[in-house]
Amino acid sequence: MGVRIALCQCDIAWEQPARNLARLEPMVAAADADVVLLPELFATGFTLAPAGVAEGDDGAVVTALRRWAARYGKAFAGSVAVAEGGRFFNRMYFVKPSGECVHYDKRHLFTPGGEARNYAPGSCRTVVGYGGVRFLLLVCYDLRFPVWSRCRGDYDAILCCASWPAPRREAWRTLLRARAIENQCYVAGVNRVGEDPSARYAGDSALVDFKGRTMAEADDREQIFTAVFDVDALAAFREKFPAWRDADDFRIQM
């Protein structure tokens, strides 16, 4: 049993949601995949002024994701600046063709860049099932925190959307593989390309298997590429090499 994952590595027009959605639709429509993963804040870029672009759960960006999912018969995932209860969240959505919409609020906000001054952190992990695969949702900086993303037998793959600057590209590439190896899971990590007012982005999006092997990887150009996450192969590997049985028990204090 397998699910085909597509990573949509793209440039993002700064704080122009309508323009970005118009550019993205033909790209994602052509993707031969069951799940399409978009970068962090794919409709606006990594803005630290969410008040000017944030929307609610029924806003234009999430409505577009729902429309695409229904029209093209694929699930879509990516993060959006959301306003809720007087606060702003960097919220990752997973939208299914059925219309079901699950979300995860980024837990680890990038304090060195000022994100924590403008967004509120999430308080719980989100695992969503689709096509027989259980996906843990992560956003960018979350990737640096292995305790938060530790597999407890509750997921098969990580979906991570990011706006990861080029100067730290080797950390991004290494962490994707580290999370795959230590959790014996697949990892899909999509990053953007291009520039915004504060950073340059090198892409390096990748699909990694449960042994840390690269299944597919991008360079610094816009592109969509895919790989299949095979849960039967994953289950066989976890049974043959059951490192998870020796994992340390722990509890996260919120």
Tab-separated table of C-alpha atoms in Angstrom:
chain	number	residue	atom	x	y	z
A	1	MET	CA	0.000	0.000	0.000
A	2	GLY	CA	1.452	3.353	-0.960
A	3	VAL	CA	0.667	7.042	-1.260
A	4	ARG	CA	2.335	9.238	-3.885
A	5	ILE	CA	3.610	12.502	-2.389
A	6	ALA	CA	4.367	15.574	-4.504
A	7	LEU	CA	6.528	18.424	-3.246
A	8	CYS	CA	5.762	21.787	-4.833
A	9	GLN	CA	8.968	23.803	-4.506
A	10	CYS	CA	8.091	27.308	-5.632
A	11	ASP	CA	8.917	30.986	-5.373
A	12	ILE	CA	6.446	33.175	-3.466
A	13	ALA	CA	5.341	36.716	-4.304
A	14	TRP	CA	5.665	38.776	-1.145
A	15	GLU	CA	2.329	39.228	0.688
A	16	GLN	CA	0.268	38.721	-2.486
A	17	PRO	CA	-2.062	35.764	-1.798
A	18	ALA	CA	-4.218	36.116	-4.923
A	19	ARG	CA	-1.165	36.202	-7.196
A	20	ASN	CA	0.410	33.194	-5.495
A	21	LEU	CA	-2.768	31.123	-5.655
A	22	ALA	CA	-3.200	31.912	-9.352
A	23	ARG	CA	0.385	30.808	-10.081
A	24	LEU	CA	0.162	27.667	-7.983
A	25	GLU	CA	-3.088	26.197	-9.264
A	26	PRO	CA	-1.861	25.043	-12.693
A	27	MET	CA	1.293	23.667	-11.079
A	28	VAL	CA	-0.511	21.550	-8.496
A	29	ALA	CA	-3.261	20.526	-10.921
A	30	ALA	CA	-0.648	18.814	-13.088
A	31	ALA	CA	1.002	16.960	-10.213
A	32	ASP	CA	0.617	13.179	-10.448
A	33	ALA	CA	0.110	12.590	-6.742
A	34	ASP	CA	-2.252	11.691	-3.925
A	35	VAL	CA	-0.913	14.400	-1.599
A	36	VAL	CA	0.611	17.749	-2.610
A	37	LEU	CA	2.803	19.522	-0.045
A	38	LEU	CA	3.283	23.299	-0.316
A	39	PRO	CA	5.866	25.485	1.484
A	40	GLU	CA	5.398	27.349	4.752
A	41	LEU	CA	3.167	30.437	4.334
A	42	PHE	CA	2.952	29.621	0.625
A	43	ALA	CA	0.377	32.335	-0.088
A	44	THR	CA	2.235	35.251	1.514
A	45	GLY	CA	5.852	34.415	2.170
A	46	PHE	CA	7.309	34.278	5.686
A	47	THR	CA	5.828	37.540	6.875
A	48	LEU	CA	6.331	38.815	10.413
A	49	ALA	CA	3.400	41.224	10.008
A	50	PRO	CA	0.476	38.787	9.853
A	51	ALA	CA	-2.169	41.409	10.670
A	52	GLY	CA	-2.152	42.591	7.060
A	53	VAL	CA	-2.622	39.171	5.449
A	54	ALA	CA	-3.996	36.753	8.056
A	55	GLU	CA	-7.389	35.171	7.489
A	56	GLY	CA	-9.767	32.821	9.266
A	57	ASP	CA	-10.344	29.118	8.704
A	58	ASP	CA	-12.835	30.054	5.978
A	59	GLY	CA	-10.561	32.591	4.269
A	60	ALA	CA	-9.557	32.767	0.623
A	61	VAL	CA	-6.436	30.596	0.922
A	62	VAL	CA	-8.074	27.723	2.782
A	63	THR	CA	-11.087	27.977	0.484
A	64	ALA	CA	-8.725	27.587	-2.473
A	65	LEU	CA	-7.173	24.483	-0.910
A	66	ARG	CA	-10.628	22.974	-0.430
A	67	ARG	CA	-11.567	23.792	-4.004
A	68	TRP	CA	-8.368	22.292	-5.396
A	69	ALA	CA	-8.746	19.130	-3.312
A	70	ALA	CA	-12.303	18.567	-4.543
A	71	ARG	CA	-11.550	19.504	-8.159
A	72	TYR	CA	-8.337	17.539	-8.609
A	73	GLY	CA	-8.980	14.621	-6.242
A	74	LYS	CA	-5.823	15.195	-4.184
A	75	ALA	CA	-5.065	16.167	-0.619
A	76	PHE	CA	-3.193	19.441	-0.074
A	77	ALA	CA	-1.014	20.541	2.834
A	78	GLY	CA	0.819	23.764	3.632
A	79	SER	CA	0.787	26.579	6.176
A	80	VAL	CA	-1.192	29.822	6.242
A	81	ALA	CA	-1.172	32.942	8.460
A	82	VAL	CA	-4.389	32.677	10.479
A	83	ALA	CA	-6.152	35.107	12.822
A	84	GLU	CA	-8.134	33.546	15.652
A	85	GLY	CA	-9.268	34.842	19.030
A	86	GLY	CA	-7.177	37.989	18.767
A	87	ARG	CA	-3.984	36.045	18.076
A	88	PHE	CA	-2.119	34.927	14.961
A	89	PHE	CA	-1.021	31.385	14.163
A	90	ASN	CA	1.271	29.864	11.557
A	91	ARG	CA	-1.256	27.116	10.813
A	92	MET	CA	-0.582	24.083	8.651
A	93	TYR	CA	-3.649	22.615	6.969
A	94	PHE	CA	-4.193	19.149	5.551
A	95	VAL	CA	-7.228	19.291	3.260
A	96	LYS	CA	-8.766	16.109	1.838
A	97	PRO	CA	-10.855	15.782	-1.352
A	98	SER	CA	-13.836	14.897	0.862
A	99	GLY	CA	-13.724	18.410	2.303
A	100	GLU	CA	-12.342	17.312	5.670
A	101	CYS	CA	-9.753	19.803	6.907
A	102	VAL	CA	-7.286	19.089	9.720
A	103	HIS	CA	-4.823	21.648	11.033
A	104	TYR	CA	-1.683	21.996	13.147
A	105	ASP	CA	-0.413	25.231	14.698
A	106	LYS	CA	3.372	25.584	14.535
A	107	ARG	CA	4.727	24.815	17.982
A	108	HIS	CA	8.300	26.095	17.710
A	109	LEU	CA	8.327	29.704	16.574
A	110	PHE	CA	11.576	31.049	15.158
A	111	THR	CA	12.566	33.354	18.014
A	112	PRO	CA	15.862	34.509	16.418
A	113	GLY	CA	13.860	35.923	13.505
A	114	GLY	CA	11.098	37.518	15.577
A	115	GLU	CA	8.323	35.038	14.768
A	116	ALA	CA	7.497	34.529	18.455
A	117	ARG	CA	6.695	38.238	18.833
A	118	ASN	CA	4.020	38.074	16.171
A	119	TYR	CA	2.536	34.571	16.307
A	120	ALA	CA	1.224	32.363	19.107
A	121	PRO	CA	2.628	28.822	19.459
A	122	GLY	CA	0.544	25.703	19.036
A	123	SER	CA	0.020	23.368	21.966
A	124	CYS	CA	-0.427	19.892	20.495
A	125	ARG	CA	0.836	17.566	17.776
A	126	THR	CA	-1.372	16.630	14.846
A	127	VAL	CA	-1.393	13.287	13.071
A	128	VAL	CA	-3.726	12.841	10.112
A	129	GLY	CA	-4.517	9.633	8.254
A	130	TYR	CA	-4.907	9.524	4.482
A	131	GLY	CA	-4.640	6.695	1.986
A	132	GLY	CA	-3.585	4.284	4.708
A	133	VAL	CA	-0.651	6.469	5.815
A	134	ARG	CA	-0.481	8.363	9.120
A	135	PHE	CA	1.175	11.776	8.684
A	136	LEU	CA	2.713	13.940	11.419
A	137	LEU	CA	2.484	17.622	10.483
A	138	LEU	CA	5.477	19.896	11.174
A	139	VAL	CA	6.370	23.456	10.165
A	140	CYS	CA	9.957	24.524	9.451
A	141	TYR	CA	11.699	25.283	12.799
A	142	ASP	CA	9.843	22.313	14.383
A	143	LEU	CA	12.296	20.114	12.494
A	144	ARG	CA	15.081	21.102	14.905
A	145	PHE	CA	13.297	19.605	17.936
A	146	PRO	CA	13.471	15.800	17.952
A	147	VAL	CA	11.535	15.300	21.192
A	148	TRP	CA	8.472	17.041	19.758
A	149	SER	CA	8.562	14.940	16.608
A	150	ARG	CA	9.509	11.633	18.237
A	151	CYS	CA	7.463	8.749	16.836
A	152	ARG	CA	5.455	6.992	19.536
A	153	GLY	CA	4.039	4.389	17.205
A	154	ASP	CA	1.451	6.917	16.053
A	155	TYR	CA	2.674	7.902	12.571
A	156	ASP	CA	4.360	6.581	9.436
A	157	ALA	CA	5.591	9.774	7.765
A	158	ILE	CA	6.425	13.392	8.497
A	159	LEU	CA	5.175	16.223	6.296
A	160	CYS	CA	7.237	19.356	6.903
A	161	CYS	CA	6.606	22.642	5.093
A	162	ALA	CA	9.290	25.302	5.387
A	163	SER	CA	10.755	28.674	4.540
A	164	TRP	CA	14.326	27.688	5.383
A	165	PRO	CA	16.989	30.294	4.437
A	166	ALA	CA	19.890	29.318	2.204
A	167	PRO	CA	22.684	30.033	4.750
A	168	ARG	CA	21.344	27.177	6.891
A	169	ARG	CA	20.662	24.769	4.039
A	170	GLU	CA	22.999	22.038	5.297
A	171	ALA	CA	21.146	21.942	8.618
A	172	TRP	CA	17.867	21.507	6.716
A	173	ARG	CA	19.208	18.676	4.585
A	174	THR	CA	20.751	16.912	7.582
A	175	LEU	CA	17.717	17.259	9.839
A	176	LEU	CA	15.346	15.788	7.265
A	177	ARG	CA	17.433	12.634	7.193
A	178	ALA	CA	18.002	12.569	10.951
A	179	ARG	CA	14.263	12.686	11.661
A	180	ALA	CA	13.709	9.837	9.179
A	181	ILE	CA	16.418	7.627	10.703
A	182	GLU	CA	15.603	8.143	14.375
A	183	ASN	CA	11.866	7.699	13.888
A	184	GLN	CA	12.076	4.935	11.269
A	185	CYS	CA	9.653	6.871	9.087
A	186	TYR	CA	9.335	8.568	5.725
A	187	VAL	CA	9.943	12.331	5.604
A	188	ALA	CA	8.691	14.846	3.057
A	189	GLY	CA	10.250	18.282	3.434
A	190	VAL	CA	9.336	21.109	1.060
A	191	ASN	CA	11.117	24.448	1.066
A	192	ARG	CA	10.608	27.534	-1.068
A	193	VAL	CA	13.028	29.171	-3.509
A	194	GLY	CA	13.652	32.809	-4.394
A	195	GLU	CA	14.004	35.791	-2.072
A	196	ASP	CA	11.935	37.901	0.290
A	197	PRO	CA	12.859	41.174	2.074
A	198	SER	CA	14.971	39.354	4.668
A	199	ALA	CA	16.291	36.101	3.191
A	200	ARG	CA	17.253	33.989	0.198
A	201	TYR	CA	15.996	30.413	-0.143
A	202	ALA	CA	17.837	27.523	-1.809
A	203	GLY	CA	15.047	24.958	-2.027
A	204	ASP	CA	16.662	21.571	-1.324
A	205	SER	CA	13.239	19.989	-0.868
A	206	ALA	CA	13.493	16.232	-0.399
A	207	LEU	CA	11.638	12.966	0.008
A	208	VAL	CA	13.492	10.607	2.353
A	209	ASP	CA	12.795	6.992	3.243
A	210	PHE	CA	12.835	5.271	6.648
A	211	LYS	CA	16.538	4.428	6.354
A	212	GLY	CA	17.475	8.048	5.694
A	213	ARG	CA	17.999	7.433	1.973
A	214	THR	CA	17.087	10.171	-0.490
A	215	MET	CA	14.207	9.102	-2.732
A	216	ALA	CA	14.089	12.410	-4.627
A	217	GLU	CA	15.664	15.831	-4.081
A	218	ALA	CA	15.417	19.272	-5.661
A	219	ASP	CA	17.962	21.957	-6.434
A	220	ASP	CA	17.266	25.701	-6.201
A	221	ARG	CA	14.713	25.934	-9.035
A	222	GLU	CA	10.932	25.832	-9.042
A	223	GLN	CA	9.795	22.270	-9.578
A	224	ILE	CA	7.364	19.553	-8.557
A	225	PHE	CA	8.592	16.021	-7.949
A	226	THR	CA	7.162	12.881	-6.388
A	227	ALA	CA	7.853	9.606	-4.623
A	228	VAL	CA	5.706	6.837	-3.173
A	229	PHE	CA	5.559	6.207	0.574
A	230	ASP	CA	5.029	2.443	0.874
A	231	VAL	CA	3.643	1.573	4.322
A	232	ASP	CA	4.073	-2.164	3.775
A	233	ALA	CA	7.801	-1.696	3.189
A	234	LEU	CA	7.962	0.542	6.260
A	235	ALA	CA	6.173	-2.014	8.447
A	236	ALA	CA	8.505	-4.776	7.254
A	237	PHE	CA	11.570	-2.675	8.096
A	238	ARG	CA	10.261	-1.733	11.544
A	239	GLU	CA	9.655	-5.425	12.253
A	240	LYS	CA	13.057	-6.526	10.939
A	241	PHE	CA	14.974	-3.752	12.739
A	242	PRO	CA	12.772	-2.830	15.751
A	243	ALA	CA	14.875	-0.029	17.221
A	244	TRP	CA	11.628	1.643	18.296
A	245	ARG	CA	11.232	-1.004	21.014
A	246	ASP	CA	14.325	0.334	22.762
A	247	ALA	CA	13.243	3.973	22.679
A	248	ASP	CA	13.287	5.984	25.921
A	249	ASP	CA	9.953	6.798	27.485
A	250	PHE	CA	9.224	10.474	28.167
A	251	ARG	CA	6.485	13.033	28.652
A	252	ILE	CA	6.430	16.552	27.181
A	253	GLN	CA	5.668	19.279	29.737
A	254	MET	CA	3.611	22.020	28.116
